[in-house]
Short mmCIF file of C-alpha atoms and ligand atoms in Angstrom, two decimals:
data_model
loop_
_atom_site.label_atom_id
_atom_site.label_comp_id
_atom_site.label_asym_id
_atom_site.label_seq_id
_atom_site.Cartn_x
_atom_site.Cartn_y
_atom_site.Cartn_z
CA UNK A 1 -88.46 35.16 36.94
CA UNK A 2 -87.41 33.61 33.66
CA UNK A 3 -83.84 33.84 32.49
CA UNK A 4 -82.57 33.81 28.97
CA UNK A 5 -81.52 30.37 27.86
CA UNK A 6 -78.99 30.76 25.15
CA UNK A 7 -77.39 28.63 22.51
CA UNK A 8 -74.30 30.75 22.69
CA UNK A 9 -71.04 28.89 22.27
CA UNK A 10 -67.77 30.60 23.04
CA UNK A 11 -64.21 29.50 22.34
CA UNK A 12 -62.46 29.13 25.68
CA UNK A 13 -58.69 29.59 25.52
CA UNK A 14 -58.36 27.42 28.64
CA UNK A 15 -59.75 24.35 26.92
CA UNK A 16 -59.08 25.41 23.31
CA UNK A 17 -62.66 24.49 22.53
CA UNK A 18 -66.00 26.07 21.83
CA UNK A 19 -68.20 25.56 24.87
CA UNK A 20 -71.86 26.19 25.59
CA UNK A 21 -72.07 29.35 27.59
CA UNK A 22 -74.13 29.76 30.72
CA UNK A 23 -73.24 32.32 33.35
CA UNK A 24 -72.76 31.58 37.05
CA UNK A 25 -75.72 33.74 38.05
CA UNK A 26 -78.57 32.92 35.67
CA UNK A 27 -79.35 35.89 33.48
CA UNK A 28 -76.30 37.93 34.41
CA UNK A 29 -72.85 37.88 32.84
CA UNK A 30 -69.92 39.26 34.78
CA UNK A 31 -66.93 40.07 32.63
CA UNK A 32 -63.51 41.65 32.90
CA UNK A 33 -61.73 43.14 29.94
CA UNK A 34 -58.11 44.23 30.25
CA UNK A 35 -58.16 47.93 29.56
CA UNK A 36 -55.70 50.41 28.15
CA UNK A 37 -52.25 51.05 29.49
CA UNK A 38 -52.44 54.82 29.46
CA UNK A 39 -48.90 55.64 28.37
CA UNK A 40 -49.84 56.74 24.85
CA UNK A 41 -52.87 57.19 22.60
CA UNK A 42 -54.51 53.82 21.99
CA UNK A 43 -53.69 52.29 18.59
CA UNK A 44 -56.06 50.52 16.25
CA UNK A 45 -54.78 47.12 17.45
CA UNK A 46 -55.93 48.02 20.96
CA UNK A 47 -59.26 49.06 19.51
CA UNK A 48 -59.63 45.75 17.76
CA UNK A 49 -59.58 44.20 21.24
CA UNK A 50 -61.99 46.75 22.71
CA UNK A 51 -64.36 46.43 19.75
CA UNK A 52 -64.41 42.64 19.94
CA UNK A 53 -65.30 42.97 23.62
CA UNK A 54 -67.98 45.53 22.76
CA UNK A 55 -69.49 43.16 20.19
CA UNK A 56 -69.46 40.30 22.70
CA UNK A 57 -71.18 42.43 25.30
CA UNK A 58 -73.78 43.73 22.85
CA UNK A 59 -74.52 40.21 21.64
CA UNK A 60 -74.96 38.88 25.18
CA UNK A 61 -77.34 41.76 25.85
CA UNK A 62 -79.18 41.07 22.60
CA UNK A 63 -79.74 37.51 23.85
CA UNK A 64 -81.30 38.90 27.00
CA UNK A 65 -78.45 38.79 29.51
CA UNK A 66 -77.63 41.59 31.86
CA UNK A 67 -73.93 42.29 31.51
CA UNK A 68 -71.71 43.76 34.18
CA UNK A 69 -68.38 44.77 32.65
CA UNK A 70 -65.24 45.93 34.39
CA UNK A 71 -62.44 47.46 32.37
CA UNK A 72 -59.33 48.51 34.24
CA UNK A 73 -57.12 51.43 33.42
CA UNK A 74 -53.46 50.53 33.82
CA UNK A 75 -52.03 53.78 35.11
CA UNK A 76 -48.96 52.35 36.78
CA UNK A 77 -46.57 49.92 35.10
CA UNK A 78 -43.13 49.97 33.49
CA UNK A 79 -44.36 51.89 30.42
CA UNK A 80 -46.31 54.62 32.20
CA UNK A 81 -43.40 55.28 34.57
CA UNK A 82 -40.96 55.55 31.69
CA UNK A 83 -43.28 57.93 29.85
CA UNK A 84 -43.87 60.22 32.83
CA UNK A 85 -40.17 60.39 33.59
CA UNK A 86 -39.30 61.20 30.01
CA UNK A 87 -41.69 64.13 30.09
CA UNK A 88 -40.65 65.03 33.63
CA UNK A 89 -44.20 65.34 34.87
CA UNK A 90 -46.01 63.56 37.71
CA UNK A 91 -47.29 60.09 36.79
CA UNK A 92 -50.92 61.06 37.43
CA UNK A 93 -50.76 64.09 35.17
CA UNK A 94 -49.16 61.98 32.46
CA UNK A 95 -51.64 59.09 32.64
CA UNK A 96 -54.77 61.22 33.04
CA UNK A 97 -54.09 62.85 29.70
CA UNK A 98 -54.07 59.48 27.93
CA UNK A 99 -56.97 58.10 29.98
CA UNK A 100 -59.09 61.06 28.92
CA UNK A 101 -58.04 60.53 25.31
CA UNK A 102 -58.96 56.85 25.58
CA UNK A 103 -62.49 57.65 26.73
CA UNK A 104 -62.93 60.14 23.91
CA UNK A 105 -61.67 57.60 21.37
CA UNK A 106 -63.90 54.84 22.73
CA UNK A 107 -66.87 57.18 22.40
CA UNK A 108 -65.91 58.07 18.83
CA UNK A 109 -66.00 54.36 18.03
CA UNK A 110 -69.39 53.97 19.69
CA UNK A 111 -68.04 51.52 22.27
CA UNK A 112 -70.55 51.07 25.08
CA UNK A 113 -69.03 52.19 28.37
CA UNK A 114 -68.06 49.56 30.95
CA UNK A 115 -69.83 49.65 34.30
CA UNK A 116 -66.64 50.33 36.22
CA UNK A 117 -63.24 51.61 35.11
CA UNK A 118 -61.00 50.97 38.10
CA UNK A 119 -57.61 52.65 38.05
CA UNK A 120 -54.68 50.63 39.33
CA UNK A 121 -53.27 53.50 41.40
CA UNK A 122 -56.55 53.67 43.33
CA UNK A 123 -56.39 50.00 44.35
CA UNK A 124 -52.97 49.65 45.96
CA UNK A 125 -54.46 48.45 49.33
CA UNK A 126 -56.34 45.63 47.55
CA UNK A 127 -53.13 44.57 45.80
CA UNK A 128 -51.14 44.68 49.03
CA UNK A 129 -53.73 42.54 50.75
CA UNK A 130 -53.70 39.97 47.93
CA UNK A 131 -49.90 39.79 48.02
CA UNK A 132 -50.00 39.32 51.79
CA UNK A 133 -52.35 36.37 51.33
CA UNK A 134 -49.99 34.87 48.75
CA UNK A 135 -47.04 35.22 51.15
CA UNK A 136 -49.05 33.70 54.00
CA UNK A 137 -50.03 30.75 51.83
CA UNK A 138 -46.45 30.18 50.70
CA UNK A 139 -46.88 31.22 47.06
CA UNK A 140 -44.78 34.36 47.29
CA UNK A 141 -41.43 35.30 48.76
CA UNK A 142 -39.27 38.37 49.30
CA UNK A 143 -36.01 38.59 47.36
CA UNK A 144 -32.77 40.20 48.53
CA UNK A 145 -33.68 43.61 47.13
CA UNK A 146 -37.03 43.65 48.96
CA UNK A 147 -39.15 42.90 45.90
CA UNK A 148 -41.76 40.19 46.24
CA UNK A 149 -41.99 37.39 43.69
CA UNK A 150 -44.51 34.71 42.87
CA UNK A 151 -43.00 31.22 43.09
CA UNK A 152 -44.41 29.51 40.00
CA UNK A 153 -43.19 26.10 41.21
CA UNK A 154 -45.71 26.30 44.07
CA UNK A 155 -48.65 26.45 41.70
CA UNK A 156 -48.77 23.09 39.89
CA UNK A 157 -51.24 24.36 37.32
CA UNK A 158 -48.97 27.19 36.19
CA UNK A 159 -49.01 27.26 32.40
CA UNK A 160 -52.52 25.86 31.95
CA UNK A 161 -53.78 28.82 29.94
CA UNK A 162 -50.86 29.23 27.57
CA UNK A 163 -50.17 25.48 27.53
CA UNK A 164 -46.60 25.77 28.75
CA UNK A 165 -44.60 22.60 29.03
CA UNK A 166 -42.98 21.98 32.43
CA UNK A 167 -39.52 22.00 30.90
CA UNK A 168 -40.19 25.56 29.75
CA UNK A 169 -40.59 26.74 33.32
CA UNK A 170 -37.59 28.40 34.87
CA UNK A 171 -38.80 28.29 38.46
CA UNK A 172 -36.50 30.09 40.87
CA UNK A 173 -35.17 32.38 38.14
CA UNK A 174 -36.76 35.79 38.41
CA UNK A 175 -38.15 38.40 36.09
CA UNK A 176 -38.87 41.89 37.31
CA UNK A 177 -40.12 43.53 34.13
CA UNK A 178 -43.86 43.34 33.41
CA UNK A 179 -43.56 41.88 29.92
CA UNK A 180 -41.48 38.86 28.90
CA UNK A 181 -41.67 35.89 26.53
CA UNK A 182 -43.16 32.46 27.11
CA UNK A 183 -39.66 31.02 26.92
CA UNK A 184 -38.81 33.10 29.98
CA UNK A 185 -41.54 31.73 32.24
CA UNK A 186 -40.12 32.28 35.71
CA UNK A 187 -40.92 33.75 39.10
CA UNK A 188 -42.44 37.15 38.42
CA UNK A 189 -42.63 40.34 40.48
CA UNK A 190 -45.77 41.01 42.51
CA UNK A 191 -44.27 43.98 44.30
CA UNK A 192 -41.25 45.90 43.04
CA UNK A 193 -39.08 47.43 45.73
CA UNK A 194 -38.25 51.08 45.11
CA UNK A 195 -35.07 51.85 43.20
CA UNK A 196 -33.66 55.34 42.50
CA UNK A 197 -34.88 55.08 38.88
CA UNK A 198 -38.46 55.07 40.22
CA UNK A 199 -37.92 58.59 41.55
CA UNK A 200 -41.12 59.96 43.08
CA UNK A 201 -43.19 56.96 42.09
CA UNK A 202 -43.71 54.68 45.08
CA UNK A 203 -46.13 53.72 47.83
CA UNK A 204 -45.16 53.16 51.45
CA UNK A 205 -46.97 49.94 52.40
CA UNK A 206 -46.61 47.02 54.81
CA UNK A 207 -44.79 45.29 51.94
CA UNK A 208 -42.18 48.04 51.91
CA UNK A 209 -41.62 51.09 49.75
CA UNK A 210 -42.35 50.26 46.14
CA UNK A 211 -44.99 49.69 43.51
CA UNK A 212 -47.10 46.81 42.24
CA UNK A 213 -46.28 44.57 39.28
CA UNK A 214 -48.70 44.81 36.37
CA UNK A 215 -50.25 41.35 36.77
CA UNK A 216 -51.38 41.70 40.38
CA UNK A 217 -53.33 44.81 39.41
CA UNK A 218 -55.82 42.90 37.27
CA UNK A 219 -56.23 40.06 39.81
CA UNK A 220 -56.96 42.51 42.61
CA UNK A 221 -59.31 44.74 40.64
CA UNK A 222 -61.24 42.00 38.86
CA UNK A 223 -61.93 40.07 42.07
CA UNK A 224 -62.88 43.24 43.92
CA UNK A 225 -65.64 44.10 41.47
CA UNK A 226 -66.62 40.71 40.09
CA UNK A 227 -66.00 38.24 42.90
CA UNK A 228 -63.47 35.44 43.27
CA UNK A 229 -64.94 33.52 40.35
CA UNK A 230 -66.55 35.20 37.38
CA UNK A 231 -67.77 34.36 33.90
CA UNK A 232 -65.62 35.88 31.16
CA UNK A 233 -62.18 37.47 30.95
CA UNK A 234 -61.04 38.96 27.65
CA UNK A 235 -57.97 40.52 26.14
CA UNK A 236 -55.72 40.44 23.11
CA UNK A 237 -53.71 37.31 22.41
CA UNK A 238 -50.53 39.10 23.50
CA UNK A 239 -52.02 39.26 27.00
CA UNK A 240 -52.42 35.50 27.30
CA UNK A 241 -48.82 35.09 28.42
CA UNK A 242 -47.57 36.24 30.82
CA UNK A 243 -50.36 38.55 31.93
CA UNK A 244 -53.37 36.26 32.09
CA UNK A 245 -51.36 33.19 33.04
CA UNK A 246 -50.07 35.15 36.01
CA UNK A 247 -53.51 36.47 36.90
CA UNK A 248 -54.75 32.87 37.16
CA UNK A 249 -51.77 31.83 39.28
CA UNK A 250 -52.22 34.76 41.66
CA UNK A 251 -55.99 34.59 42.01
CA UNK A 252 -56.43 30.83 42.24
CA UNK A 253 -53.55 30.41 44.69
CA UNK A 254 -55.06 33.10 46.90
CA UNK A 255 -58.66 31.91 46.86
CA UNK A 256 -58.36 28.18 46.13
CA UNK A 257 -61.21 28.66 43.65
CA UNK A 258 -61.39 28.80 39.87
CA UNK A 259 -60.78 32.40 38.81
CA UNK A 260 -62.54 32.64 35.46
CA UNK A 261 -64.81 30.26 33.55
CA UNK A 262 -64.23 31.46 30.00
CA UNK A 263 -61.06 33.12 28.71
CA UNK A 264 -61.41 34.83 25.35
CA UNK A 265 -58.58 36.29 23.27
CA UNK A 266 -58.66 38.25 20.07
CA UNK A 267 -55.99 37.80 17.43
CA UNK A 268 -53.72 40.57 16.29
CA UNK A 269 -54.42 43.40 13.97
CA UNK A 270 -51.82 43.83 11.22
CA UNK A 271 -51.52 46.83 8.94
CA UNK A 272 -50.96 46.48 5.20
CA UNK A 273 -49.85 42.88 5.74
CA UNK A 274 -47.34 43.25 8.53
CA UNK A 275 -47.12 43.77 12.24
CA UNK A 276 -47.87 47.35 13.16
CA UNK A 277 -44.68 49.14 14.21
CA UNK A 278 -43.51 52.73 14.23
CA UNK A 279 -40.33 51.72 12.41
CA UNK A 280 -42.37 50.21 9.52
CA UNK A 281 -44.37 53.42 9.16
CA UNK A 282 -47.63 51.46 9.51
CA UNK A 283 -48.46 52.34 13.10
CA UNK A 284 -51.79 54.10 13.59
CA UNK A 285 -53.50 55.39 16.66
CA UNK A 286 -57.21 56.01 16.26
CA UNK A 287 -56.36 59.70 16.33
CA UNK A 288 -54.00 59.31 13.37
CA UNK A 289 -56.86 57.89 11.31
CA UNK A 290 -59.37 60.50 12.43
CA UNK A 291 -56.85 63.19 11.50
CA UNK A 292 -56.79 61.66 8.02
CA UNK A 293 -60.56 62.14 7.93
CA UNK A 294 -61.32 58.44 8.18
CA UNK A 295 -64.89 57.83 9.25
CA UNK A 296 -65.04 56.37 12.79
CA UNK A 297 -68.09 54.31 11.87
CA UNK A 298 -66.18 52.74 8.99
CA UNK A 299 -63.25 52.03 11.31
CA UNK A 300 -65.63 50.39 13.77
CA UNK A 301 -67.25 48.30 11.06
CA UNK A 302 -63.94 47.26 9.56
CA UNK A 303 -62.40 46.23 12.87
CA UNK A 304 -65.51 44.25 13.80
CA UNK A 305 -66.17 42.52 10.55
CA UNK A 306 -63.45 39.87 10.72
CA UNK A 307 -63.88 37.06 13.22
CA UNK A 308 -62.02 37.98 16.39
CA UNK A 309 -59.89 34.83 16.40
CA UNK A 310 -58.55 35.50 12.92
CA UNK A 311 -55.67 37.78 12.25
CA UNK A 312 -57.00 40.91 10.67
CA UNK A 313 -55.25 42.99 8.07
CA UNK A 314 -56.12 46.69 8.12
CA UNK A 315 -55.95 48.49 4.79
CA UNK A 316 -57.31 51.79 3.52
CA UNK A 317 -59.16 49.96 0.73
CA UNK A 318 -60.83 47.92 3.45
CA UNK A 319 -61.92 51.13 5.08
CA UNK A 320 -63.54 52.34 1.84
CA UNK A 321 -65.38 49.03 1.49
CA UNK A 322 -66.56 49.34 5.11
CA UNK A 323 -67.92 52.79 4.33
CA UNK A 324 -69.81 51.36 1.38
CA UNK A 325 -71.28 48.59 3.52
CA UNK A 326 -72.57 51.07 6.10
CA UNK A 327 -74.04 53.24 3.33
CA UNK A 328 -75.93 50.22 2.00
CA UNK A 329 -77.49 49.64 5.42
CA UNK A 330 -78.19 53.34 5.92
CA UNK A 331 -79.78 53.74 2.50
CA UNK A 332 -81.97 50.74 3.07
CA UNK A 333 -83.20 52.25 6.31
CA UNK A 334 -83.95 55.54 4.56
CA UNK A 335 -85.92 53.75 1.87
CA UNK A 336 -87.85 51.80 4.51
CA UNK A 337 -88.65 55.05 6.22
CA UNK A 338 -90.36 56.34 3.07
CA UNK A 339 -91.88 53.08 1.81
CA UNK A 340 -95.59 52.92 1.22
CA UNK A 341 -96.12 50.21 -1.37
CA UNK A 342 -98.70 47.61 -2.05
CA UNK A 343 -97.56 44.79 0.25
CA UNK A 344 -96.26 41.37 -0.67
CA UNK A 345 -98.07 38.70 1.29
CA UNK A 346 -95.89 36.23 3.15
CA UNK A 347 -92.63 37.05 1.37
CA UNK A 348 -91.28 39.62 3.82
CA UNK A 349 -92.21 37.53 6.88
CA UNK A 350 -90.21 34.63 5.43
CA UNK A 351 -87.22 36.88 4.81
CA UNK A 352 -87.39 38.20 8.35
CA UNK A 353 -87.50 34.72 9.88
CA UNK A 354 -84.60 33.67 7.69
CA UNK A 355 -82.31 36.58 8.54
CA UNK A 356 -83.09 36.41 12.24
CA UNK A 357 -82.23 32.71 12.21
CA UNK A 358 -79.05 33.01 10.18
CA UNK A 359 -77.70 36.12 11.89
CA UNK A 360 -78.50 34.72 15.35
CA UNK A 361 -77.07 31.28 14.71
CA UNK A 362 -73.87 32.75 13.35
CA UNK A 363 -73.40 35.14 16.26
CA UNK A 364 -74.23 32.41 18.78
CA UNK A 365 -71.45 30.39 17.19
CA UNK A 366 -68.56 32.17 18.91
CA UNK A 367 -69.49 35.52 17.30
CA UNK A 368 -69.17 34.41 13.70
CA UNK A 369 -69.61 37.93 12.44
CA UNK A 370 -68.69 37.36 8.79
CA UNK A 371 -71.48 34.81 8.33
CA UNK A 372 -73.86 37.05 10.29
CA UNK A 373 -73.05 40.04 8.08
CA UNK A 374 -73.38 38.00 4.89
CA UNK A 375 -76.91 37.02 5.90
CA UNK A 376 -77.73 40.62 6.74
CA UNK A 377 -76.58 41.88 3.33
CA UNK A 378 -78.49 39.14 1.55
CA UNK A 379 -81.57 40.30 3.44
CA UNK A 380 -80.84 43.92 2.52
CA UNK A 381 -80.60 42.97 -1.14
CA UNK A 382 -83.91 41.08 -1.03
CA UNK A 383 -85.66 43.95 0.73
CA UNK A 384 -84.25 46.44 -1.78
CA UNK A 385 -85.72 44.28 -4.54
CA UNK A 386 -89.12 44.40 -2.87
CA UNK A 387 -88.80 48.16 -2.52
CA UNK A 388 -87.81 48.49 -6.18
CA UNK A 389 -91.00 46.65 -7.10
CA UNK A 390 -92.95 48.85 -4.67
CA UNK A 391 -93.97 45.70 -2.83
CA UNK A 392 -93.49 46.79 0.75
CA UNK A 393 -96.41 48.30 2.61
CA UNK A 394 -95.87 50.98 5.23
CA UNK A 395 -96.57 48.52 8.07
CA UNK A 396 -94.19 45.93 6.60
CA UNK A 397 -91.51 48.53 6.09
CA UNK A 398 -91.88 49.63 9.70
CA UNK A 399 -91.40 46.05 10.84
CA UNK A 400 -88.24 45.70 8.77
CA UNK A 401 -87.01 49.07 9.98
CA UNK A 402 -87.39 47.96 13.61
CA UNK A 403 -85.51 44.76 12.80
CA UNK A 404 -82.67 46.71 11.20
CA UNK A 405 -82.53 48.88 14.31
CA UNK A 406 -82.20 45.71 16.39
CA UNK A 407 -79.29 44.50 14.28
CA UNK A 408 -77.71 47.91 14.57
CA UNK A 409 -77.90 47.74 18.36
CA UNK A 410 -75.46 44.87 17.99
CA UNK A 411 -73.29 46.35 15.24
CA UNK A 412 -73.47 50.00 16.26
CA UNK A 413 -72.61 51.37 12.83
CA UNK A 414 -75.73 53.10 11.46
CA UNK A 415 -77.14 55.03 14.40
CA UNK A 416 -79.93 57.54 14.11
CA UNK A 417 -81.11 58.06 10.56
CA UNK A 418 -81.13 61.75 9.96
CA UNK A 419 -83.75 63.11 7.62
CA UNK A 420 -81.66 63.68 4.57
CA UNK A 421 -81.74 67.12 3.07
CA UNK A 422 -81.78 67.53 -0.65
CA UNK A 423 -79.16 70.01 -1.83
CA UNK A 424 -80.69 73.18 -3.27
CA UNK A 425 -79.32 72.49 -6.73
CA UNK A 426 -80.90 69.04 -6.83
CA UNK A 427 -84.21 70.36 -5.50
CA UNK A 428 -84.28 72.92 -8.29
CA UNK A 429 -83.61 70.27 -10.90
CA UNK A 430 -86.45 68.11 -9.58
CA UNK A 431 -88.75 71.08 -9.83
CA UNK A 432 -87.63 71.77 -13.41
CA UNK A 433 -88.18 68.13 -14.29
CA UNK A 434 -91.71 68.30 -12.91
CA UNK A 435 -92.41 71.30 -15.10
CA UNK A 436 -90.99 69.48 -18.14
CA UNK A 437 -93.18 66.46 -17.38
CA UNK A 438 -96.26 68.64 -17.09
CA UNK A 439 -95.42 70.10 -20.47
CA UNK A 440 -94.95 66.51 -21.74
CA UNK A 441 -91.35 67.35 -22.60
CA UNK A 442 -90.14 63.80 -21.85
CA UNK A 443 -86.73 64.41 -23.38
CA UNK A 444 -85.85 67.21 -20.97
CA UNK A 445 -87.36 65.26 -18.07
CA UNK A 446 -85.12 62.28 -18.86
CA UNK A 447 -82.05 64.45 -19.26
CA UNK A 448 -82.65 65.98 -15.85
CA UNK A 449 -83.17 62.54 -14.31
CA UNK A 450 -79.80 61.52 -15.78
CA UNK A 451 -78.18 64.68 -14.46
CA UNK A 452 -79.53 63.96 -10.97
CA UNK A 453 -78.24 60.42 -11.22
CA UNK A 454 -74.71 61.63 -11.85
CA UNK A 455 -75.14 63.77 -8.74
CA UNK A 456 -76.01 60.59 -6.83
CA UNK A 457 -79.81 60.97 -6.60
CA UNK A 458 -82.31 58.48 -7.89
CA UNK A 459 -85.72 59.81 -8.85
CA UNK A 460 -88.86 57.70 -8.73
CA UNK A 461 -92.27 58.79 -9.95
CA UNK A 462 -94.86 57.25 -7.67
CA UNK A 463 -98.58 57.64 -7.25
CA UNK A 464 -97.82 59.92 -4.31
CA UNK A 465 -95.58 62.13 -6.42
CA UNK A 466 -91.85 62.32 -7.03
CA UNK A 467 -89.61 60.50 -4.57
CA UNK A 468 -85.87 60.75 -4.40
CA UNK A 469 -83.18 58.81 -2.62
CA UNK A 470 -79.42 58.69 -2.54
CA UNK A 471 -78.06 56.08 -4.87
CA UNK A 472 -77.14 52.78 -3.22
CA UNK A 473 -73.36 52.53 -2.78
P1 LIG B 501 -52.46 47.66 26.27
O1 LIG B 501 -52.93 49.07 26.21
O2 LIG B 501 -51.16 47.42 25.61
O3 LIG B 501 -52.49 47.12 27.68
O4 LIG B 501 -53.50 46.79 25.43
C1 LIG B 501 -54.89 46.93 25.48
C2 LIG B 501 -55.54 45.77 24.73
O5 LIG B 501 -55.17 45.75 23.34
C3 LIG B 501 -55.12 44.39 25.26
O6 LIG B 501 -56.26 43.54 25.30
C4 LIG B 501 -54.12 43.92 24.23
O7 LIG B 501 -53.99 42.52 24.24
C5 LIG B 501 -54.72 44.45 22.95
N1 LIG B 501 -53.79 44.60 21.81
C6 LIG B 501 -52.57 45.19 21.81
N2 LIG B 501 -52.00 45.19 20.58
C7 LIG B 501 -52.89 44.58 19.75
C8 LIG B 501 -52.93 44.28 18.33
N3 LIG B 501 -51.95 44.63 17.50
N4 LIG B 501 -54.02 43.65 17.85
C9 LIG B 501 -55.05 43.30 18.65
N5 LIG B 501 -55.08 43.55 19.98
C10 LIG B 501 -54.04 44.18 20.55
ZN1 LIG B 502 -55.09 43.01 32.66
#
């Protein structure tokens, strides 16, 4: 059996370098992507992360790899508990509502489903077992209140992902909350002993009555489904510390093996130039945008079209431009669908080779999407020129159409091209124009053509009769 050999290079946060990528099992990539914390509707920053991961997965598949993706659902942590208690409903009822919403949103954005979506609350035994191993190996200890902490001083490589300096480590000091700053690197909670504030939310386990810390959840679930060492682990940059740093410490201390080969982190999404925050009035969930009638395809395109390691600034103008870009691709595909010109010799083959090369090279280079898209739009322009000159035969057009479909499998923004219906009014005008032309009334025919143009329809008189298309955006 032959396996894809790729020229893919990925930026590894561990080494801060682009590295040639080859998976542990030839031909198959095993990846873990930190999923949503289901305490609220996911915001567009979250979806930047999920869309980057979707693009990565689609590109790996495009290059011939099988991809096995695990995305967890964090349904127990400080935030979900707080939310459920505020609403005075059981945790499960609270989180299931947002989990369901997340799946609907991901579908609206055409994100390919992961292979497994493990929920943290369904993996408590795996977490307990991992914590027991850490205690047995001397990496974890019980504090006075019964909570169990990870002793960062016992793991000499602690800090290797986020490049912490040893003097920044406050070993022995303890942090119980799930989220804290790099400056507060200290022993963190693996298991949180029950306190009255936890109310009904606890598990009776050999570790005592309590609940897991957030970080142990991802170590336990990733290794359960992907093995002790796997290829790629992704998340937003905010997850690098403490979450991913702690995942490495937990997993590698327990197994004595490298946890993950390539760590990939997307940069933040900002809105209108600043950090997204409710108090700035620039905080949007996907649902907020859909309620404003924003097109999910345009949102997808916009969030994908900036390189994942660059900060990205979301604006509504950007969304309009994204819509225009998708229309250009869609219109080209419609034109290709109808094309039946005279052919152009080697020209189109050269264009195809060029775009395949440029798009592929750019994407292989750590998903350089902006360069890839630029080459695609240059190709679209050149093909439109050939179509304008009626220089694309049916067979050639079919070839280009198939190629565009291939690109769209990666981008996921065009989808099925629906046969476009001509509005009644426009159809009537075309008919009138035909009558005028028959009567050699060129003036009226031209006026009608102009009128159709203002309605957004371009009319072409071809040997096969009148053709119409929507004007290119
Ligand atoms: P959460 O639901 O908070 O656990 O986050 C889900 C994913 O979204 C994680 O990979 C986060 O790192 C990522 N994320 C959160 N906020 C942003 C943001 N503003 N921009 C980009 N990614 C983000
Ligand atoms: Zn995680």
